CSV table of C-alpha atoms and ligand atoms in Angstrom, one decimal:
chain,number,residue,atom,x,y,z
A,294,UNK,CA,-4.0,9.9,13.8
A,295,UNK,CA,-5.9,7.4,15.9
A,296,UNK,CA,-5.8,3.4,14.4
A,297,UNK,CA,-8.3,0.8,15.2
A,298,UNK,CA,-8.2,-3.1,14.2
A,299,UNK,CA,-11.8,-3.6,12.9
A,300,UNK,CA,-13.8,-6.2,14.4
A,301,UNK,CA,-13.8,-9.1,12.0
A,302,UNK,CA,-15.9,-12.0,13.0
A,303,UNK,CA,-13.9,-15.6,12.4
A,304,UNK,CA,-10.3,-13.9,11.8
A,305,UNK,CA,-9.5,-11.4,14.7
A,306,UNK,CA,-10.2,-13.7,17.4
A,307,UNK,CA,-8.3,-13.1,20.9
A,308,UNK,CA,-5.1,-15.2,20.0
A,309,UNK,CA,-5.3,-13.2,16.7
A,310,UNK,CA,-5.3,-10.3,18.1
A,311,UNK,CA,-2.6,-11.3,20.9
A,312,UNK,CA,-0.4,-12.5,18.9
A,313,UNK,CA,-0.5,-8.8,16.3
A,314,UNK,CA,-0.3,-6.7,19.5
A,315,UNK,CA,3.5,-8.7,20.3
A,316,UNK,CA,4.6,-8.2,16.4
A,317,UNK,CA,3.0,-4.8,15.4
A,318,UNK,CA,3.0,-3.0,18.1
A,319,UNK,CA,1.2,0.8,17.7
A,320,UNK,CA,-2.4,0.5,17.3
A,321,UNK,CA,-4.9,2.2,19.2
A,322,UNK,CA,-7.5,-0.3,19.6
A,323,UNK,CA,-8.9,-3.2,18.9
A,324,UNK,CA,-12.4,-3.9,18.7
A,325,UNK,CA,-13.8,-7.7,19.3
A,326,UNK,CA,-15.6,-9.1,16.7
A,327,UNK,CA,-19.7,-9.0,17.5
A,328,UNK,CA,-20.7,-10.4,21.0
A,329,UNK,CA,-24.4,-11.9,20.3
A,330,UNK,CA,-25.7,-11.3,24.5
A,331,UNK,CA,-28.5,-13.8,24.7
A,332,UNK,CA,-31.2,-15.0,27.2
A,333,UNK,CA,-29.8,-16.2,30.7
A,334,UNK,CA,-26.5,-16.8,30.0
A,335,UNK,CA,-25.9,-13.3,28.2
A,336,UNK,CA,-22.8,-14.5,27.0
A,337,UNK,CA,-21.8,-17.9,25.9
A,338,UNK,CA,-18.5,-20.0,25.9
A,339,UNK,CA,-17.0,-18.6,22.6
A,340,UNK,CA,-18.1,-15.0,23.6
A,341,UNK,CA,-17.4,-15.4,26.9
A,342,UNK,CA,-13.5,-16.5,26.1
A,343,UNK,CA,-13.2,-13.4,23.5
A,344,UNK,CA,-14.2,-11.3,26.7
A,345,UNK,CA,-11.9,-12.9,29.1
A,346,UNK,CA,-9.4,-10.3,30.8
A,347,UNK,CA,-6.6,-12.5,30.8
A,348,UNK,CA,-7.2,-13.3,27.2
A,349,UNK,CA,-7.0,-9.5,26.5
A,350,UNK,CA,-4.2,-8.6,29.4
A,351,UNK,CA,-2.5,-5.2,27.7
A,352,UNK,CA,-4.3,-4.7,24.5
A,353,UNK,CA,-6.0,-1.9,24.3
A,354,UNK,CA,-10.1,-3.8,23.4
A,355,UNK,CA,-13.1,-2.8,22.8
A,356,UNK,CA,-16.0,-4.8,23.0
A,357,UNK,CA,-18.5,-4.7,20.7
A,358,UNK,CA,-22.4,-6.0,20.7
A,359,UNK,CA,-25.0,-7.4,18.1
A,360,UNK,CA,-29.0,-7.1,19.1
A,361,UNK,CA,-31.9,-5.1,18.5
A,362,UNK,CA,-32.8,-5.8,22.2
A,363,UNK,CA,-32.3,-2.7,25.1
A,364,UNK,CA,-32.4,-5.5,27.7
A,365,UNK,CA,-29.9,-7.5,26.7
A,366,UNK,CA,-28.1,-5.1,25.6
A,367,UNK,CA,-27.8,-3.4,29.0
A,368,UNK,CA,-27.4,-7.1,30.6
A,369,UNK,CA,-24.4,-7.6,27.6
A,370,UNK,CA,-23.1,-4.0,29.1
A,371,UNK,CA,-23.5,-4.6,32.7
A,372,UNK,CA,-21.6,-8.0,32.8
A,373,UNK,CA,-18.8,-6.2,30.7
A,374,UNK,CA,-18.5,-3.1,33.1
A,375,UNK,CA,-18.2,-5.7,35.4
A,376,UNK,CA,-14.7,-7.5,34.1
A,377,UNK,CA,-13.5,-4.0,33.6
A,378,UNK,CA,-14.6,-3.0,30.3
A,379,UNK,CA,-14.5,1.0,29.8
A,380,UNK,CA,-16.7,1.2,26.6
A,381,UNK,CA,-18.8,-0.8,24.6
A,382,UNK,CA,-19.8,-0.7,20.8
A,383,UNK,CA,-23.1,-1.4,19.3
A,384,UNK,CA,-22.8,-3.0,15.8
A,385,UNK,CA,-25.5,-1.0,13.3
A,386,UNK,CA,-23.3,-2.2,10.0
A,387,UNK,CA,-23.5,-6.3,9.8
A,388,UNK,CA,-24.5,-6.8,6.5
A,389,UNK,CA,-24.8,-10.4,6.4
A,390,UNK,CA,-28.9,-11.7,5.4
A,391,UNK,CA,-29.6,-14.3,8.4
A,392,UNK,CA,-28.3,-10.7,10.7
A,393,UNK,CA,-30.4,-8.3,9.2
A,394,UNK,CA,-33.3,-10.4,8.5
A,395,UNK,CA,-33.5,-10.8,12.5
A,396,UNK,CA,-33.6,-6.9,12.4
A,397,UNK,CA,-29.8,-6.9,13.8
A,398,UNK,CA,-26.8,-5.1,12.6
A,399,UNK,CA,-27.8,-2.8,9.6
A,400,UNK,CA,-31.1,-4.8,9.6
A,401,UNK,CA,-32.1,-2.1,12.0
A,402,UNK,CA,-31.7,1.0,10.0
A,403,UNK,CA,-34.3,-0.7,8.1
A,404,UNK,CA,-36.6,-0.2,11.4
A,405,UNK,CA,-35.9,3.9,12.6
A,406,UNK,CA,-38.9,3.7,15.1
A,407,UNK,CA,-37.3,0.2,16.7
A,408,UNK,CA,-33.8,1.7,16.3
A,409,UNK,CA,-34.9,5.3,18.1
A,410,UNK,CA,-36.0,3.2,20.7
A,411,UNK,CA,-33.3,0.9,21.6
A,412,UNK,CA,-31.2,3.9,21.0
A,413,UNK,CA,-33.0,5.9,24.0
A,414,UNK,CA,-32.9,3.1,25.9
A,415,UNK,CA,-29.5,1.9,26.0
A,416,UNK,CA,-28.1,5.7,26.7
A,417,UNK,CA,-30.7,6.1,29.1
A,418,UNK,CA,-29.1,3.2,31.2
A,419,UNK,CA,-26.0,1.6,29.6
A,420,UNK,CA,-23.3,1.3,33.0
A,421,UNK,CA,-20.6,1.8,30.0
A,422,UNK,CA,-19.8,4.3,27.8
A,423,UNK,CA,-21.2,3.3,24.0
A,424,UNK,CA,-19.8,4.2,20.5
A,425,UNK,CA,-21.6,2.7,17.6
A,426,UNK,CA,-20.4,1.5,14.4
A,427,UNK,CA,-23.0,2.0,11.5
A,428,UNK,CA,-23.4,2.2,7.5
A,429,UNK,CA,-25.0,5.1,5.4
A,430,UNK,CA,-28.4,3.4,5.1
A,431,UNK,CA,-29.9,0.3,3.2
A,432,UNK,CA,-29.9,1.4,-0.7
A,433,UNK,CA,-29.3,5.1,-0.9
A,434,UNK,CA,-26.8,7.1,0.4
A,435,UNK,CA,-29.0,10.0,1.3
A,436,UNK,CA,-30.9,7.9,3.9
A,437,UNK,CA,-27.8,9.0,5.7
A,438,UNK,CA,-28.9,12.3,6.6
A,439,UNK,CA,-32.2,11.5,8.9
A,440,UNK,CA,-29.6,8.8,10.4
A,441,UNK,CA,-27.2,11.6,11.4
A,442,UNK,CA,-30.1,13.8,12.6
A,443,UNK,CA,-31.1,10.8,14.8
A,444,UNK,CA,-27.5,9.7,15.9
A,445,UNK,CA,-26.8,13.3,16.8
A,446,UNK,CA,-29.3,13.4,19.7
A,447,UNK,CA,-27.4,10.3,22.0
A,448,UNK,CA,-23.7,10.7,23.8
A,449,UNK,CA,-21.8,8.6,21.8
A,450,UNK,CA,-18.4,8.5,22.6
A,451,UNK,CA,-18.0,8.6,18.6
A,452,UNK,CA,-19.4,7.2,15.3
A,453,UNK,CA,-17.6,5.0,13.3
A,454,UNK,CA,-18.6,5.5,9.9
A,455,UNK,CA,-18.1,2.0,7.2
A,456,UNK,CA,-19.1,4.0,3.9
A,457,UNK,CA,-21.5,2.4,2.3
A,458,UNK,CA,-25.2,1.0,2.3
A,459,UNK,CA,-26.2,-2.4,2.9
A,460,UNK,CA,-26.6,-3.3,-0.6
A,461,UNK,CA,-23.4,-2.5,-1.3
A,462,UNK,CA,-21.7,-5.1,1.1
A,463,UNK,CA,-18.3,-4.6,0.5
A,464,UNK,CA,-18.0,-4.2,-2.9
A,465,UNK,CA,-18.3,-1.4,-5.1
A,466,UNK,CA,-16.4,2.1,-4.7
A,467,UNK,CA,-16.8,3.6,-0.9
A,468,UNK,CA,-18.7,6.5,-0.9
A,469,UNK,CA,-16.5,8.8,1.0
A,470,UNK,CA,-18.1,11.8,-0.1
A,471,UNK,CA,-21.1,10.7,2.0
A,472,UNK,CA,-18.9,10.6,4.5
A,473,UNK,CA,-18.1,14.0,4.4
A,474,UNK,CA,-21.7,14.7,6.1
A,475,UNK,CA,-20.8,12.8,9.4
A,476,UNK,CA,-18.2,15.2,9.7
A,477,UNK,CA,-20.1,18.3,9.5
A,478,UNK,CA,-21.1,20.0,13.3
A,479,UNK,CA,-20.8,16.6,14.7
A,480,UNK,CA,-20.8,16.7,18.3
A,481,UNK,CA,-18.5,13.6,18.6
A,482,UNK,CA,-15.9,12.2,16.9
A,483,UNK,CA,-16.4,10.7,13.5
A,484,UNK,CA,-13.9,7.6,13.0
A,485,UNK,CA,-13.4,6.7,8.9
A,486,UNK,CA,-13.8,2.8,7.9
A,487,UNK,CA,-13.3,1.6,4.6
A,488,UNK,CA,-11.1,0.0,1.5
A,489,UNK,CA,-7.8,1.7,3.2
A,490,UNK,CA,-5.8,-0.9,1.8
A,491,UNK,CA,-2.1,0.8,1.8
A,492,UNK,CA,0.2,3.2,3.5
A,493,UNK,CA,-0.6,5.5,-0.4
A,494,UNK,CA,-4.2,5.1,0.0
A,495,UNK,CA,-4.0,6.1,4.1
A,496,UNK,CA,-2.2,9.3,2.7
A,497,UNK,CA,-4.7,10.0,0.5
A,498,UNK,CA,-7.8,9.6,3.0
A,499,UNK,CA,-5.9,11.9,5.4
A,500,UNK,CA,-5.2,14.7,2.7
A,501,UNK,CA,-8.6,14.6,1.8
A,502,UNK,CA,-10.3,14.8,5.4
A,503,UNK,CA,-7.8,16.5,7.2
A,504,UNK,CA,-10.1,16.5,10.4
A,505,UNK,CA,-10.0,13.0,10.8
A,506,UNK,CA,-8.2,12.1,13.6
A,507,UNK,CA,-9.4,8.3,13.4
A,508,UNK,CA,-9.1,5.4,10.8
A,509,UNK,CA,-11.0,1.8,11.4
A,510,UNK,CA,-9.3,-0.8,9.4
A,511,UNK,CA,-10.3,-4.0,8.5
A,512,UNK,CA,-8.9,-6.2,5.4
A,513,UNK,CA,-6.3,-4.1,4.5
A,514,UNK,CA,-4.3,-4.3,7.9
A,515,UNK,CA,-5.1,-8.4,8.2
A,516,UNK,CA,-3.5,-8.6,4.7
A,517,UNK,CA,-0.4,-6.3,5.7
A,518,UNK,CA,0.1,-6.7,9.5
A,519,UNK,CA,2.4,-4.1,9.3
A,520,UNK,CA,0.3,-2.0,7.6
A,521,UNK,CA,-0.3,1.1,10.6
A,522,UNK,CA,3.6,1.2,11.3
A,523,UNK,CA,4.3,1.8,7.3
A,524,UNK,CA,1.6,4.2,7.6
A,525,UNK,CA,3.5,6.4,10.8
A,526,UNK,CA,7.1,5.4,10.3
A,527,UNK,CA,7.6,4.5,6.5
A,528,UNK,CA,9.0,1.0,8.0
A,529,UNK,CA,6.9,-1.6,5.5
A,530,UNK,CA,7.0,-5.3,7.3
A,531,UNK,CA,9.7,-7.1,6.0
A,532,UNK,CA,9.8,-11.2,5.2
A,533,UNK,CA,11.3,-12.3,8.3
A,534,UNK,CA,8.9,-10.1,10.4
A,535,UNK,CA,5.8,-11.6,8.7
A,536,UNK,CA,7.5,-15.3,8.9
A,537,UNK,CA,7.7,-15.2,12.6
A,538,UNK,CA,4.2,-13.5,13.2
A,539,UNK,CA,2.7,-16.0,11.1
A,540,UNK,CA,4.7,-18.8,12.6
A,541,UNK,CA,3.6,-17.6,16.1
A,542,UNK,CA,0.1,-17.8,15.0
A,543,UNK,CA,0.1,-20.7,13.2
A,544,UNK,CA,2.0,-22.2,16.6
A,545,UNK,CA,-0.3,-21.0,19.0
A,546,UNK,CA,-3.6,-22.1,17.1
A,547,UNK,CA,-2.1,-25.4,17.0
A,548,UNK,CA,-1.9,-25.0,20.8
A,549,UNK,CA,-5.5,-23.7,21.0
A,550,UNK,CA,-7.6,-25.9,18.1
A,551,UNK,CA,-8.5,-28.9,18.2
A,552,UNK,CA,-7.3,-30.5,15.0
A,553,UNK,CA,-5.1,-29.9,11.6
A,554,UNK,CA,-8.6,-29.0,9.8
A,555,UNK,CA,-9.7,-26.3,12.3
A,556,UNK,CA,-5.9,-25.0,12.3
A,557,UNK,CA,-6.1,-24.9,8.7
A,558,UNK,CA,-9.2,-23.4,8.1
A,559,UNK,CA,-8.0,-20.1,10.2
A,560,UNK,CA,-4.7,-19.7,8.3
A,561,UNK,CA,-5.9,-20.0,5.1
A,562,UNK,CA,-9.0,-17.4,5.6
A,563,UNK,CA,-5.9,-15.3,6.7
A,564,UNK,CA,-4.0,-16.2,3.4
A,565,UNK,CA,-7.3,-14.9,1.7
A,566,UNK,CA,-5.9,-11.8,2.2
A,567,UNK,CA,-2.2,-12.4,3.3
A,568,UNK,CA,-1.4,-13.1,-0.2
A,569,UNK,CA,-1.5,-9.5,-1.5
A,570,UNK,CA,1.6,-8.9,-0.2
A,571,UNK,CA,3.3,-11.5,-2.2
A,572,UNK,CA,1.7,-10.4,-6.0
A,573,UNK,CA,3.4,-13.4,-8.1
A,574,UNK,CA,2.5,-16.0,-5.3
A,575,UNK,CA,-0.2,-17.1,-7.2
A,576,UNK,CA,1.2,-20.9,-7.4
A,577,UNK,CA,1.5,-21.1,-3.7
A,578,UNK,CA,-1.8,-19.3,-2.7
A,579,UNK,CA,-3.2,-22.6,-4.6
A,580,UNK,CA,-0.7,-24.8,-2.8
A,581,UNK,CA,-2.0,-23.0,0.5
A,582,UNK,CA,-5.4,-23.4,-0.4
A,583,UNK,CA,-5.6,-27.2,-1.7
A,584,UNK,CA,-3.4,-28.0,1.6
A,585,UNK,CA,-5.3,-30.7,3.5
A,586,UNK,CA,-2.4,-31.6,5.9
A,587,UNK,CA,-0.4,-29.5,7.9
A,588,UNK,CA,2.8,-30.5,6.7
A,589,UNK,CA,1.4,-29.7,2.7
A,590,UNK,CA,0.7,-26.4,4.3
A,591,UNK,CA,3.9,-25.6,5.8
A,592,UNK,CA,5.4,-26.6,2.6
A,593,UNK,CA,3.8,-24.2,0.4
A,594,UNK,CA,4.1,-21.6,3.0
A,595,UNK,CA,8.2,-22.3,2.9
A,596,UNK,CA,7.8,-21.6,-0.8
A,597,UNK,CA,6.0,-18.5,-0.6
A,598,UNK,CA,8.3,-16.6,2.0
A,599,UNK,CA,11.6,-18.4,0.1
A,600,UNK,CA,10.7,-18.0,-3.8
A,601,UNK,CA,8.1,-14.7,-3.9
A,602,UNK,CA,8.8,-10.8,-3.6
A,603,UNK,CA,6.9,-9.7,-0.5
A,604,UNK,CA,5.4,-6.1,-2.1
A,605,UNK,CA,3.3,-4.0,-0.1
A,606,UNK,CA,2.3,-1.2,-2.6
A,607,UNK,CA,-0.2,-3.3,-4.1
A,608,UNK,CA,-2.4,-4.0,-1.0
A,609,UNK,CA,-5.4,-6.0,-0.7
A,610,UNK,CA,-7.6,-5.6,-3.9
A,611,UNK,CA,-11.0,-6.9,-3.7
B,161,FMN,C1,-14.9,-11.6,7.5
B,161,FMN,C2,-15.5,-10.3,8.1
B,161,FMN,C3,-15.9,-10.3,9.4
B,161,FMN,C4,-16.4,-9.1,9.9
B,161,FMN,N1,-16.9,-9.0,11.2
B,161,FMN,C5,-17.4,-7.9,11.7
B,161,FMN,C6,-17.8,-7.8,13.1
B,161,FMN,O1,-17.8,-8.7,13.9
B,161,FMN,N2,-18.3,-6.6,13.5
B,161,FMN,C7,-18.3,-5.5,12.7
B,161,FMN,O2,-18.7,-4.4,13.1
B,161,FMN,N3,-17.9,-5.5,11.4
B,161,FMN,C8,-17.4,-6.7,10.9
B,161,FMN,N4,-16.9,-6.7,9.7
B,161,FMN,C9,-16.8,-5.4,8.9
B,161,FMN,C10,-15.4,-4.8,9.2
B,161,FMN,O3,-15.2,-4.5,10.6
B,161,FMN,C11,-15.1,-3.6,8.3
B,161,FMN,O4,-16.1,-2.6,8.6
B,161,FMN,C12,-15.2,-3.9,6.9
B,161,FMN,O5,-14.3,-5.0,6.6
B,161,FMN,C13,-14.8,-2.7,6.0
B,161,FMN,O6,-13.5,-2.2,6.4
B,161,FMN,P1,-12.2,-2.5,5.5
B,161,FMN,O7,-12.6,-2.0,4.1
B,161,FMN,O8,-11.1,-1.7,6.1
B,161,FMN,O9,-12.1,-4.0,5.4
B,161,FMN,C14,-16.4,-7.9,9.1
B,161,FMN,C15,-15.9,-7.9,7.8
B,161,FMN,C16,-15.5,-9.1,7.3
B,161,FMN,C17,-14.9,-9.1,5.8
């Protein structure tokens, strides 16, 4: 079995991701959170750094890209082939209103005549190999099927599947048996994303679609780190392990952000979903949340790792 980090926009920045690579090693790839290629520039400073080859030296990335437009797209694709870049990933699934209201993301499988097109267009004349990450439609599941008939005519390099619709967003149960259709005579690989929250619940996914050879994980691998080496070597992360990855991050956003504020605001979206490992931590969670200053932070971090059972069986729950 193949595992990917998900892309996830304002948590698995590069240093993020850097600083996971040195801890849990293992993981197949990570994919960059949504690179917005604009007019002129194409890419600008914060993109531009998430791209950076020394910012990504010996992690396996992929790159991934958010427009309904073929000509930036193909800009976006020829300035990445440029630094190196082997493949590139088009972003059909943001759910998010000021996204798909611009037609963007899932906004476009709202729009299958604008969405044929930039599809010819791109694998017409993309430089870079493309995979695309999509959902199962916009309010039924079964608006899957004329997606797969159209999907199945371009050369992706595979189809990452998150299983829902738009309207779902991320709540509700994933329908997985929709899923089951992407697998069906597909001409490229189908890679699985969604609510594969523990090493139990990876089990399960993989006893159920045995021909899966690839899982996209998202929220349950940010709130267990250590999530993908459970999964393959029964090893669950243990308290020191998560102290020191989360001291090294902590450490090296200090380094990289200007102020306590921006520092804090980064660590506790991470604690948003940390904190499922520790399931009686709910005093501290509130420490970590109300903390304004660092050293309040540290504090009620200290408490955390020294006075609450780290558990792993539980997972991230929605
Ligand atoms: C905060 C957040 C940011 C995200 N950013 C992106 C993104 O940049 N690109 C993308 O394709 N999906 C993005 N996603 C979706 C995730 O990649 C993933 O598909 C989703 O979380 C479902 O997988 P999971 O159940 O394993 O978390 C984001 C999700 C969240 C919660």
């Amino acid at each position: 079995m193949k595992y990917y980090f998900a892309p996830m926009e304002g948590v698995t920045g590069s240093l993020y991701r850097r600083v996971h690579a040195t801890h849990f090693p293992g993981l197949d790839r990570y994919f960059i959170p949504f690179l917005e290629p604009r007019e002129g520039k194409c890419f600008d400073g914060r993109d531009k750094r998430e791209i950076d080859p020394a910012e990504n030296r010996g992690i396996p990335v992929v790159p991934q890209m958010l427009t309904n437009r073929a000509d930036r797209f193909l800009e976006g694709a020829r300035r990445l082939a440029e630094l190196g870049y082997g493949e590139v990933n088009l972003n059909l699934g943001c759910p998010a209103r000021t996204v798909v209201t611009r037609g963007k993301g899932c906004g476009l499988l709202e729009r299958p005549e604008e969405l044929e097109r930039l599809l010819d267009e791109i694998f017409a004349k993309s430089p870079l190999p493309i995979s695309v990450k999509t959902r199962l439609g916009i309010s039924e599941e079964e608006e899957f099927d004329d997606l797969l008939k159209l999907y199945r005519r371009y050369p992706m390099t595979e189809l990452i599947v998150h299983a829902r619709v738009l309207d779902d967003q991320y709540k509700g149960p994933v329908r997985q048996d929709c899923f089951a259709r992407s697998l069906e005579g597909a001409p490229w690989p189908v890679c699985y994303n969604g609510d594969l929250f523990t090493a139990r619940g990876i089990e399960a996914f993989a006893q159920r679609f045995p021909q899966t050879d690839r899982l996209m994980l998202g929220r349950g691998l940010i709130g267990n780190p250590g999530l993908v080496r459970e999964r393959k070597e029964g090893r669950p992360v243990t308290r020191q392990e998560l102290r020191a990855f989360h001291d090294q991050l902590l450490e090296e956003y200090r380094i990289r952000l200007s102020g306590d504020r921006n520092v804090l605001c980064w660590m506790k979206e991470l604690w948003f979903y940390m904190i499922c490992l520790f399931p009686d931590g709910g005093k501290e969670a509130k420490a970590i949340r109300k903390a304004q200053r660092l050293e309040d932070y540290q504090l009620a971090v200290s408490w955390l790792f020294e006075q609450r059972e780290l558990k792993t069986e539980v997972g991230y729950h929605r």
